[in-house]
Coordinates of C-alpha atoms in Angstrom, one line a residue:
M948 CA 62.0 24.5 28.0
T949 CA 65.7 25.5 28.0
G950 CA 67.6 24.7 25.1
S951 CA 67.7 25.3 21.5
R952 CA 65.2 24.0 18.8
T953 CA 68.5 22.7 16.7
Q954 CA 70.0 20.8 19.8
K955 CA 66.5 19.5 20.8
S956 CA 65.9 18.4 17.3
F957 CA 68.9 16.5 17.1
L958 CA 69.1 15.1 20.8
N959 CA 65.8 13.6 19.6
M960 CA 67.1 12.1 16.3
Q961 CA 70.0 10.6 18.5
V962 CA 67.7 8.5 20.9
N963 CA 65.5 7.7 17.9
T964 CA 68.3 5.9 15.9
I965 CA 69.7 4.0 19.3
C966 CA 65.9 2.8 19.5
Y967 CA 65.3 2.3 16.5
F968 CA 68.4 -0.1 15.8
A969 CA 67.8 -1.6 19.0
S970 CA 64.0 -2.5 18.7
L971 CA 64.8 -3.3 14.9
F972 CA 67.2 -6.2 15.9
L973 CA 65.2 -7.4 18.5
S974 CA 61.6 -7.6 16.8
F975 CA 62.9 -9.7 14.0
F976 CA 65.0 -12.4 16.3
T977 CA 61.8 -12.0 18.5
R978 CA 59.4 -12.8 15.8
K979 CA 60.8 -16.1 14.7
V980 CA 60.9 -17.1 18.2
F981 CA 56.8 -16.1 18.5
L982 CA 56.7 -17.9 15.2
E983 CA 57.9 -21.3 16.2
G984 CA 56.8 -21.1 19.7
L985 CA 53.1 -19.6 19.5
G986 CA 52.6 -20.3 15.6
R987 CA 51.2 -18.3 12.5
E988 CA 47.8 -17.7 13.7
F989 CA 48.9 -16.2 17.2
L990 CA 51.0 -13.6 15.1
G991 CA 47.7 -13.1 12.9
L992 CA 45.9 -13.0 16.0
L993 CA 47.9 -10.2 17.1
S994 CA 48.0 -8.2 13.6
T995 CA 43.7 -8.3 14.0
F996 CA 44.0 -7.3 17.5
Q997 CA 46.1 -4.1 16.6
S998 CA 43.8 -3.5 13.6
L999 CA 40.5 -3.5 16.3
L1000 CA 42.4 -1.1 18.5
G1001 CA 43.4 0.9 15.8
F1002 CA 39.5 1.2 14.8
L1003 CA 38.4 2.2 18.5
N1004 CA 41.5 4.6 18.7
I1005 CA 39.1 6.6 16.1
A1006 CA 37.5 8.2 19.1
E1007 CA 40.6 10.0 19.8
M1008 CA 39.7 12.5 16.9
G1009 CA 43.2 13.7 16.4
V1010 CA 43.1 15.9 19.6
G1011 CA 46.8 15.0 20.5
A1012 CA 47.8 16.8 17.3
T1013 CA 45.2 19.5 17.7
I1014 CA 47.1 20.1 21.4
G1015 CA 50.4 19.7 20.5
F1016 CA 50.0 22.7 17.7
V1017 CA 48.2 24.6 20.2
L1018 CA 50.9 24.5 22.7
Y1019 CA 53.5 25.8 20.6
K1020 CA 52.9 29.5 21.4
P1021 CA 52.4 29.2 25.3
I1022 CA 55.5 26.9 24.8
Y1023 CA 57.6 29.7 23.0
E1024 CA 56.3 32.3 25.3
N1025 CA 56.9 30.2 28.7
D1026 CA 53.0 30.7 29.7
R1027 CA 52.5 27.9 32.4
K1028 CA 48.8 29.2 32.9
S1029 CA 47.6 28.7 29.3
I1030 CA 49.6 25.3 29.4
L1031 CA 48.1 24.1 32.4
E1032 CA 44.8 25.3 31.0
I1033 CA 45.3 23.3 27.7
L1034 CA 46.4 20.3 29.4
S1035 CA 43.5 20.4 31.6
I1036 CA 41.1 20.4 28.5
M1037 CA 43.4 17.8 27.0
G1038 CA 42.9 15.3 30.1
F1039 CA 38.9 16.6 30.3
I1040 CA 38.2 15.0 26.7
Y1041 CA 40.4 12.5 27.1
R1042 CA 38.6 11.1 30.0
W1043 CA 36.0 10.9 28.1
I1044 CA 37.7 9.0 25.1
G1045 CA 38.9 6.5 27.1
S1046 CA 35.8 5.6 28.6
F1047 CA 34.3 5.5 25.0
V1048 CA 37.0 3.1 23.4
L1049 CA 36.5 0.5 27.1
V1050 CA 32.8 0.3 26.2
T1051 CA 32.8 0.2 22.5
G1052 CA 35.9 -2.6 23.0
L1053 CA 33.5 -4.4 25.7
F1054 CA 30.9 -4.1 23.0
L1055 CA 32.7 -5.2 20.0
S1056 CA 34.1 -8.4 21.9
A1057 CA 30.5 -9.9 21.9
F1058 CA 31.1 -10.6 18.0
F1059 CA 34.3 -12.6 18.4
P1060 CA 32.9 -16.1 18.2
L1061 CA 31.8 -14.7 14.3
L1062 CA 35.0 -12.6 13.8
F1063 CA 37.3 -15.6 14.9
S1064 CA 35.3 -18.4 13.5
K1065 CA 38.0 -19.7 11.0
T1066 CA 40.6 -19.7 14.0
D1067 CA 41.7 -22.6 16.1
I1068 CA 42.7 -20.3 18.8
S1069 CA 40.4 -21.1 21.6
L1070 CA 38.1 -18.1 22.4
A1071 CA 39.1 -18.1 26.0
V1072 CA 42.7 -17.3 24.5
I1073 CA 41.3 -14.3 22.4
Y1074 CA 39.1 -12.5 24.9
F1075 CA 42.0 -12.3 27.7
G1076 CA 44.5 -11.0 25.3
F1077 CA 42.2 -8.6 23.7
Y1078 CA 40.8 -7.3 27.1
A1079 CA 44.5 -7.0 28.7
S1080 CA 45.1 -5.3 25.1
L1081 CA 42.8 -2.7 25.5
A1082 CA 43.3 -2.1 29.2
A1083 CA 47.0 -1.6 28.1
T1084 CA 45.8 1.1 25.4
S1085 CA 43.0 2.8 27.9
L1086 CA 46.0 3.9 30.2
G1087 CA 47.1 6.4 27.9
Y1088 CA 43.9 8.5 27.8
F1089 CA 43.5 7.9 31.6
I1090 CA 47.2 9.0 32.8
N1091 CA 49.8 9.8 30.0
Y1092 CA 47.7 12.4 28.5
N1093 CA 49.8 15.0 30.0
T1094 CA 53.3 13.3 27.8
T1095 CA 51.8 15.5 24.7
L1096 CA 53.9 18.6 26.4
L1097 CA 56.9 16.7 25.8
L1098 CA 56.4 16.3 22.5
A1099 CA 55.3 20.0 21.5
D1100 CA 58.7 21.0 23.7
Q1101 CA 60.9 18.7 21.5
K1102 CA 61.4 16.6 24.3
N1103 CA 60.2 13.5 22.5
Y1104 CA 63.7 11.8 23.4
V1105 CA 62.4 11.5 26.8
L1106 CA 58.8 9.7 25.6
T1107 CA 60.9 7.7 23.2
G1108 CA 63.6 6.5 25.8
V1109 CA 60.9 5.5 28.5
A1110 CA 58.4 3.7 25.9
Q1111 CA 61.1 2.1 23.7
G1112 CA 63.4 0.9 26.8
I1113 CA 60.3 -0.7 28.2
A1114 CA 59.2 -2.0 24.9
I1115 CA 62.5 -3.5 24.5
F1116 CA 62.6 -5.1 28.1
R1117 CA 58.6 -6.5 27.4
V1118 CA 59.6 -8.2 24.4
L1119 CA 62.9 -10.0 26.1
L1120 CA 60.9 -11.0 28.9
Q1121 CA 58.1 -12.3 26.9
T1122 CA 60.3 -14.3 24.3
I1123 CA 61.7 -16.0 27.4
L1124 CA 58.2 -17.0 28.5
V1125 CA 58.2 -18.1 25.0
L1126 CA 60.9 -20.4 24.7
T1127 CA 60.5 -22.1 28.2
W1128 CA 56.4 -22.3 28.1
G1129 CA 54.8 -21.0 25.2
N1130 CA 52.1 -19.9 27.0
F1131 CA 49.5 -17.6 25.5
Y1132 CA 48.2 -15.9 28.8
L1133 CA 51.5 -15.3 30.5
Y1134 CA 52.2 -13.1 26.7
F1135 CA 49.1 -10.9 27.5
D1136 CA 49.7 -10.5 31.4
I1137 CA 53.5 -9.3 30.2
E1138 CA 52.0 -6.8 28.0
L1139 CA 49.3 -5.5 30.7
L1140 CA 52.2 -5.2 33.2
F1141 CA 54.6 -3.4 31.3
A1142 CA 52.1 -1.0 30.3
L1143 CA 51.1 0.0 33.9
L1144 CA 55.1 0.3 34.3
Q1145 CA 55.3 2.6 31.4
C1146 CA 52.6 4.6 32.9
A1147 CA 54.4 4.9 36.4
L1148 CA 58.0 5.7 34.8
L1149 CA 56.6 8.7 32.2
Q1150 CA 54.8 10.4 35.2
R1151 CA 57.8 10.3 37.0
R1152 CA 59.7 12.2 34.5
M1153 CA 56.8 14.3 34.2
G1154 CA 57.6 15.5 37.4
K1155 CA 61.1 15.9 36.9
H1156 CA 60.9 18.1 33.7
Y1157 CA 57.9 20.3 34.8
P1158 CA 57.2 19.9 38.8
W1159 CA 54.9 22.8 38.5
L1160 CA 52.6 20.8 36.2
K1161 CA 49.2 20.3 37.9
T1162 CA 46.2 20.1 35.8
D1163 CA 42.6 20.4 37.2
L1164 CA 40.6 18.0 34.6
S1165 CA 37.1 19.3 36.5
Q1166 CA 37.9 22.6 35.0
G1167 CA 38.4 21.2 31.7
R1168 CA 35.1 21.8 30.2
S1169 CA 34.6 26.0 31.3
L1170 CA 38.2 26.3 30.2
L1171 CA 37.4 24.8 26.0
K1172 CA 34.9 27.6 25.8
G1173 CA 38.3 29.7 25.9
Y1174 CA 40.0 28.0 23.5
P1175 CA 37.3 27.4 20.1
I1176 CA 40.2 26.8 18.1
I1177 CA 40.6 23.6 19.4
L1178 CA 37.3 22.3 19.1
R1179 CA 37.6 23.5 15.6
Y1180 CA 40.7 21.8 14.5
I1181 CA 39.7 18.8 16.5
R1182 CA 36.6 18.6 14.0
Q1183 CA 38.9 18.6 10.9
W1184 CA 41.6 16.2 12.3
S1185 CA 38.8 13.5 13.0
V1186 CA 37.9 13.3 9.5
H1187 CA 41.6 12.6 8.6
K1188 CA 42.1 10.5 11.7
I1189 CA 39.1 8.2 10.2
S1190 CA 41.1 8.2 6.5
I1191 CA 44.2 7.4 8.0
F1192 CA 42.8 4.7 10.1
V1193 CA 41.5 3.4 7.2
Q1194 CA 44.3 3.3 5.6
N1195 CA 46.7 1.6 8.2
S1196 CA 44.4 -0.2 10.4
T1197 CA 41.7 -1.7 8.1
L1198 CA 44.2 -3.8 5.9
P1199 CA 45.0 -7.0 8.0
I1200 CA 41.3 -7.0 8.4
I1201 CA 40.5 -6.7 4.8
I1202 CA 43.4 -9.4 4.5
Y1203 CA 41.9 -11.7 6.7
S1204 CA 38.5 -11.3 5.7
L1205 CA 39.1 -12.6 1.9
S1206 CA 41.9 -15.0 2.9
S1207 CA 43.2 -16.0 6.6
L1208 CA 45.0 -15.6 9.6
S1209 CA 48.1 -17.1 7.8
V1210 CA 47.8 -14.6 4.6
V1211 CA 48.2 -12.2 7.2
T1212 CA 51.1 -13.5 8.9
L1213 CA 53.1 -13.7 5.5
Y1214 CA 52.2 -10.0 4.8
T1215 CA 53.0 -8.6 8.1
N1216 CA 56.9 -10.4 8.0
Y1217 CA 57.2 -8.5 5.2
T1218 CA 55.4 -5.1 6.2
A1219 CA 57.4 -5.8 9.8
I1220 CA 60.5 -4.6 7.6
S1221 CA 59.2 -2.0 5.9
Q1222 CA 57.2 0.0 8.3
K1223 CA 60.1 -0.3 10.7
I1224 CA 62.3 1.6 8.0
Q1225 CA 59.5 4.2 7.6
G1226 CA 58.8 4.6 11.5
F1227 CA 62.6 5.4 11.7
L1228 CA 62.3 8.1 8.8
S1229 CA 59.4 9.3 10.1
S1230 CA 60.7 9.8 13.9
L1231 CA 63.6 11.4 12.3
A1232 CA 61.2 14.0 10.4
F1233 CA 59.1 14.5 13.2
S1234 CA 61.6 15.7 15.7
A1235 CA 61.9 19.0 13.6
S1236 CA 58.0 19.2 13.4
A1237 CA 58.6 22.1 15.8
S1238 CA 61.0 23.7 14.3
V1239 CA 59.1 23.9 10.9
G1240 CA 56.0 25.3 13.0
N1241 CA 58.5 27.8 14.3
L1242 CA 59.6 28.8 10.3
V1243 CA 56.4 28.9 9.3
A1244 CA 55.1 31.7 11.9
E1245 CA 58.2 33.5 11.0
A1246 CA 56.3 34.7 7.7
N1247 CA 59.5 34.6 5.4
P1248 CA 57.9 32.7 2.2
A1249 CA 61.3 32.5 0.4
K1250 CA 63.4 30.9 3.3
T1251 CA 60.3 28.8 4.0
Y1252 CA 59.9 27.5 0.4
G1253 CA 63.7 27.4 0.1
V1254 CA 63.6 25.2 3.7
Y1255 CA 61.0 22.8 1.9
R1256 CA 63.1 21.8 -1.0
Q1257 CA 65.6 21.1 0.6
M1258 CA 64.1 19.1 3.3
F1259 CA 62.1 17.4 -0.1
S1260 CA 65.0 16.1 -1.5
L1261 CA 66.6 14.9 1.5
L1262 CA 63.7 12.5 2.0
F1263 CA 63.3 12.0 -1.7
F1264 CA 67.4 10.6 -1.7
S1265 CA 66.5 8.7 1.8
G1266 CA 63.1 6.8 0.4
G1267 CA 64.2 6.1 -2.8
V1268 CA 67.4 4.4 -2.0
L1269 CA 65.8 2.4 1.1
T1270 CA 63.0 1.2 -1.5
L1271 CA 65.1 0.0 -3.9
C1272 CA 67.1 -2.1 -1.2
L1273 CA 63.9 -3.7 0.4
Y1274 CA 62.9 -4.7 -2.8
A1275 CA 66.3 -6.4 -3.8
L1276 CA 67.0 -7.4 -0.4
M1277 CA 63.9 -8.1 1.1
D1278 CA 63.4 -11.7 -0.1
D1279 CA 66.4 -13.3 0.9
F1280 CA 66.2 -11.8 4.4
V1281 CA 63.0 -13.5 5.0
I1282 CA 64.8 -17.0 3.8
A1283 CA 67.3 -16.4 6.1
W1284 CA 65.1 -15.4 8.7
L1285 CA 62.2 -17.4 8.6
G1286 CA 62.6 -19.5 5.3
R1287 CA 61.7 -20.1 1.7
E1288 CA 58.0 -20.9 2.8
Y1289 CA 57.5 -17.4 4.4
L1290 CA 58.4 -16.1 0.5
L1291 CA 55.4 -13.7 -1.1
D1292 CA 55.5 -13.4 -4.6
R1293 CA 57.3 -10.2 -6.6
P1294 CA 54.8 -8.7 -7.3
I1295 CA 53.1 -8.5 -3.9
V1296 CA 56.8 -7.2 -2.8
F1297 CA 57.0 -4.8 -5.5
L1298 CA 53.7 -3.1 -4.3
I1299 CA 54.6 -3.4 -0.6
C1300 CA 58.1 -1.3 -1.8
L1301 CA 55.8 1.2 -3.5
N1302 CA 53.5 1.7 -1.0
F1303 CA 57.0 2.1 1.1
F1304 CA 57.8 4.7 -1.2
L1305 CA 55.2 6.9 -1.5
S1306 CA 54.2 6.6 2.3
T1307 CA 57.3 7.9 2.9
I1308 CA 58.1 10.5 0.4
R1309 CA 54.5 12.0 1.7
G1310 CA 56.3 13.5 5.3
I1311 CA 57.6 16.4 4.3
T1312 CA 54.6 17.8 2.5
D1313 CA 52.1 16.6 5.4
Q1314 CA 54.4 18.4 7.8
F1315 CA 54.5 21.5 6.3
N1316 CA 50.5 21.7 5.5
C1317 CA 50.2 20.8 9.4
A1318 CA 52.6 23.6 10.1
F1319 CA 50.2 26.2 8.0
G1320 CA 47.2 24.8 9.6
L1321 CA 45.9 23.4 6.4
L1322 CA 43.3 20.9 7.5
S1323 CA 40.5 22.0 6.1
D1324 CA 40.0 19.9 3.2
V1325 CA 38.6 17.3 4.9
W1326 CA 36.7 16.3 2.0
A1327 CA 40.2 15.1 0.3
A1328 CA 40.3 12.5 3.7
V1329 CA 37.1 11.2 2.8
A1330 CA 38.2 11.0 -0.9
E1331 CA 41.0 8.7 0.2
A1332 CA 39.1 6.7 2.3
V1333 CA 36.5 5.9 -0.4
I1334 CA 39.3 5.0 -2.9
F1335 CA 41.1 2.7 -0.8
L1336 CA 38.1 0.9 -0.7
A1337 CA 36.2 0.8 -3.8
V1338 CA 39.5 -0.4 -5.3
S1339 CA 41.0 -2.9 -2.2
L1340 CA 37.6 -4.6 -1.8
P1341 CA 36.8 -6.0 -5.3
L1342 CA 40.3 -6.0 -6.7
G1343 CA 40.8 -8.1 -3.5
Y1344 CA 37.8 -10.5 -3.9
F1345 CA 38.8 -10.9 -7.3
Y1346 CA 42.9 -11.1 -7.5
G1347 CA 43.6 -11.7 -3.7
L1348 CA 46.5 -10.1 -1.8
G1349 CA 47.6 -8.1 -4.8
G1350 CA 44.7 -6.6 -5.6
V1351 CA 44.1 -5.4 -1.7
L1352 CA 47.6 -3.6 -1.9
L1353 CA 46.6 -1.7 -4.8
G1354 CA 43.9 0.3 -2.7
P1355 CA 46.4 2.5 -0.8
V1356 CA 48.6 2.5 -3.9
V1357 CA 45.6 4.4 -5.7
S1358 CA 44.5 6.3 -2.6
L1359 CA 48.0 7.5 -1.7
I1360 CA 48.5 8.9 -5.8
V1361 CA 45.4 10.3 -5.8
I1362 CA 44.9 12.0 -3.0
I1363 CA 48.6 12.3 -1.4
H1364 CA 50.6 13.0 -4.7
L1365 CA 48.2 15.3 -6.6
W1366 CA 46.2 17.0 -4.0
K1367 CA 48.1 17.7 -1.1
P1368 CA 50.9 19.5 -2.9
Y1369 CA 48.2 21.3 -4.7
F1370 CA 46.8 22.3 -1.7
L1371 CA 50.3 23.3 0.0
F1372 CA 51.7 25.1 -2.9
S1373 CA 48.4 27.2 -3.6
R1374 CA 47.5 28.0 0.2
G1375 CA 50.9 27.6 2.1
L1376 CA 54.2 27.9 0.2
K1377 CA 52.4 30.4 -2.3
Q1378 CA 54.3 28.9 -5.2
P1379 CA 52.9 28.0 -8.5
Y1380 CA 52.0 24.3 -8.3
G1381 CA 54.0 23.4 -11.4
K1382 CA 57.3 23.5 -9.3
Y1383 CA 56.4 21.1 -7.3
W1384 CA 56.2 18.6 -9.9
L1385 CA 59.7 20.3 -11.6
L1386 CA 61.2 19.5 -7.9
F1387 CA 59.5 15.7 -8.0
L1388 CA 61.2 15.3 -11.8
Q1389 CA 64.5 16.4 -10.3
N1390 CA 65.0 14.2 -7.8
A1391 CA 63.4 11.2 -9.9
L1392 CA 65.9 11.6 -12.8
L1393 CA 68.5 12.2 -10.4
L1394 CA 67.6 8.6 -8.7
A1395 CA 66.8 6.9 -12.0
L1396 CA 70.5 6.5 -13.2
P1397 CA 72.0 5.1 -9.7
T1398 CA 69.0 2.7 -9.6
A1399 CA 69.6 1.2 -13.4
A1400 CA 73.3 0.5 -12.6
T1401 CA 72.5 -0.9 -9.3
L1402 CA 70.0 -3.3 -10.6
F1403 CA 72.5 -4.2 -13.0
L1404 CA 74.6 -5.0 -10.8
L1405 CA 72.1 -7.1 -8.6
S1406 CA 71.1 -9.5 -12.3
R1407 CA 74.8 -9.9 -12.2
L1408 CA 74.9 -11.7 -8.3
P1409 CA 74.3 -15.5 -8.4
S1410 CA 70.2 -16.0 -7.7
E1411 CA 71.3 -18.8 -5.3
G1412 CA 73.3 -17.0 -2.8
L1413 CA 77.0 -16.0 -2.3
L1414 CA 77.9 -18.0 0.5
P1415 CA 76.1 -21.8 1.6
N1416 CA 75.2 -19.8 4.8
P1417 CA 72.0 -17.9 4.1
W1418 CA 72.4 -14.9 6.7
L1419 CA 76.4 -14.8 5.7
S1420 CA 75.4 -14.2 2.0
W1421 CA 72.7 -12.0 2.7
I1422 CA 74.9 -9.8 4.5
L1423 CA 77.5 -10.0 1.7
K1424 CA 74.6 -9.1 -1.1
A1425 CA 73.0 -6.5 0.9
A1426 CA 76.7 -4.7 1.5
L1427 CA 77.8 -5.1 -1.8
F1428 CA 73.8 -3.6 -3.2
T1429 CA 73.3 -0.9 -0.5
A1430 CA 76.8 0.5 -0.8
T1431 CA 76.5 0.6 -4.4
E1432 CA 73.4 2.3 -4.7
T1433 CA 74.1 4.5 -2.2
L1434 CA 77.1 6.2 -3.3
L1435 CA 76.0 6.2 -6.9
A1436 CA 72.4 8.0 -5.7
F1437 CA 75.1 10.2 -3.1
L1438 CA 77.0 11.5 -5.9
S1439 CA 74.3 12.0 -7.9
F1440 CA 72.3 14.1 -5.5
Y1441 CA 75.0 16.1 -4.5
T1442 CA 76.8 17.2 -7.7
L1443 CA 73.8 18.1 -9.2
L1444 CA 71.3 19.1 -7.0
P1445 CA 72.0 22.4 -4.8
D1446 CA 69.2 21.8 -2.5
F1447 CA 70.2 18.7 -1.3
R1448 CA 73.9 19.5 -1.2
L1449 CA 72.8 22.5 1.2
A1450 CA 70.6 20.2 3.6
F1451 CA 73.5 17.5 4.0
Q1452 CA 75.8 19.9 4.8
R1453 CA 73.3 21.5 7.3
F1454 CA 72.5 17.8 8.7
L1455 CA 76.6 17.2 8.8
H1456 CA 77.4 20.5 10.6
R1457 CA 74.8 19.1 13.7
I1458 CA 77.2 16.8 14.2
P1459 CA 79.3 17.6 17.0
F1460 CA 81.8 14.6 17.3
L1461 CA 82.7 15.4 13.4
H1462 CA 84.1 18.8 14.0
R1463 CA 86.7 17.3 16.7
I1464 CA 88.2 15.5 13.9
P1465 CA 91.7 17.7 12.6
F1466 CA 91.2 16.7 9.3
L1467 CA 87.8 16.2 8.7
H1468 CA 86.9 19.7 8.1
R1469 CA 89.1 19.6 4.9
L1470 CA 86.4 17.6 3.2
P1471 CA 84.1 19.3 0.9
F1472 CA 81.1 18.1 3.1
L1473 CA 82.6 20.0 6.2
R1474 CA 84.2 22.7 4.5
Q1475 CA 82.9 25.9 5.4
R1476 CA 80.9 27.9 2.6
P1477 CA 81.3 31.8 2.3
G1478 CA 79.0 33.3 4.4
T1479 CA 78.4 30.8 7.0
Q1480 CA 79.2 31.0 10.8
P1481 CA 82.3 28.8 11.9
I1482 CA 81.5 26.0 14.3
K1483 CA 82.8 26.1 17.7
P1484 CA 84.9 23.1 19.0
D1485 CA 81.5 21.7 20.7
G1486 CA 79.5 21.6 17.3
H1487 CA 77.5 24.6 17.7
A1488 CA 77.5 27.7 15.7
T1489 CA 78.7 31.4 16.9
K1490 CA 75.0 32.4 15.9
K1491 CA 72.1 30.8 17.6
D1492 CA 70.4 28.1 15.7
N1493 CA 72.1 28.9 12.0
P1494 CA 75.8 27.5 11.3
L1495 CA 74.7 27.4 7.6
P1496 CA 72.4 29.9 5.7
I1497 CA 68.9 29.0 4.4
E1498 CA 68.7 29.8 0.4
D1499 CA 66.1 29.6 -1.8
T1500 CA 68.4 27.3 -4.2
K1501 CA 67.8 27.3 -7.9
S1502 CA 68.2 23.9 -8.9
S1503 CA 68.1 23.3 -12.6
I1504 CA 68.9 20.0 -14.2
I1505 CA 66.6 19.7 -17.2

């Protein structure tokens, strides 16, 4: 448990970035192979399996998030006794959850002949694949529960490195087997085999980092009485988990029930792109989650509010630029990747991108709400799920995929972007709610002009491609468009928004190699500001964990 929070956060970001780009490249290449070798319906089947397993994983009830939250204090105090007790409680609870998931999964499989009546895939393949996936999912409950300590201790780079490394090798092997035999059974055999391998490697790494970690699950029930906070937060988290499941896991099921597995595949082709990028941004934000919790514990309202503003502007800039790039470039990418027959209508693409943007910029507010322990608004989680279903089901019935996608958009706006900021500002940050909307409006206006200019540039480009080869054409268009939008938006934010400027400078000062290049320290982005701590040649500040001051900046552009 050594090393500063800043060092761990940056290491987490580095590992997440490397794994992200490796898995991103691989996923797009292999999806085309799987489409050609196994067919649209098989990929639709995999998406449906993921939704069903997501439904079963509701039984987790937020136990992992609760245990991670409770572990922060004993980790900070190096209280090994409490850590062992808390993880023993988690192991005890997870043993029951894993058993419930297995039994419920077996019961659910009895309805497969009815559920998969529209598909041509044989029931033997469906049952074999589901049972293999169910077994792979259950392993985490029985074996890998103790890896929550890595996340709470800001060593998720260990978990990410092992999990993503295993996933990359698994997909490569599955790709080779698909190209060689195109066998459904082999695909699922590899899935289960590599799940077992991942468990073995993670437990080996846990033994290396925490050789003293010896939990006793038999004492879990009795130890639970000494930690009433765990049960309270589990009850609150469970409702939020149900809402998250409804938003994320039932969407492919609703699309399939109102259309077909082929439409699910068309939709997931696009979301495979947006979810990868959103997952990358979420992983970077998650890398600093323990630091946010520690910041809140300092009980310095002005400092906490200043950091919130900085993180919000940085995420708004990143999410806004990426959303526009997705909307402008996704169709051309799908054409080059899979072909024109896999395109969706532009209104559908717009809804996918809007959902991406709303889901991305919610991250900072969610993170601070969790750090403050603001989980008591269980009614909001119920309302979010109800709004989603009330909009998606009837509109999906009448208007198809577009109607279904309006459900998450409306629920995100009403609950996540109207209520959640109010809850945070009134109960946590103790700031007037109007400040949130002033902050939101400032960031939105700074993004609007670069967006208009870049869209104008897009309209001047040839609609049929810049080059004969679709990949080369897409790469050239993506480079021109992304560079223009990013540069214009960056100049707008950096020049006019002090929150973004300070956050960006803090981020650059965490990159050691930049400070080893002689002329870079003269650039405005890296120039030493008055009152800040000098950077050593190794890239670290001379004072612990604070190379740049945290200011409660007064950004006003309107």
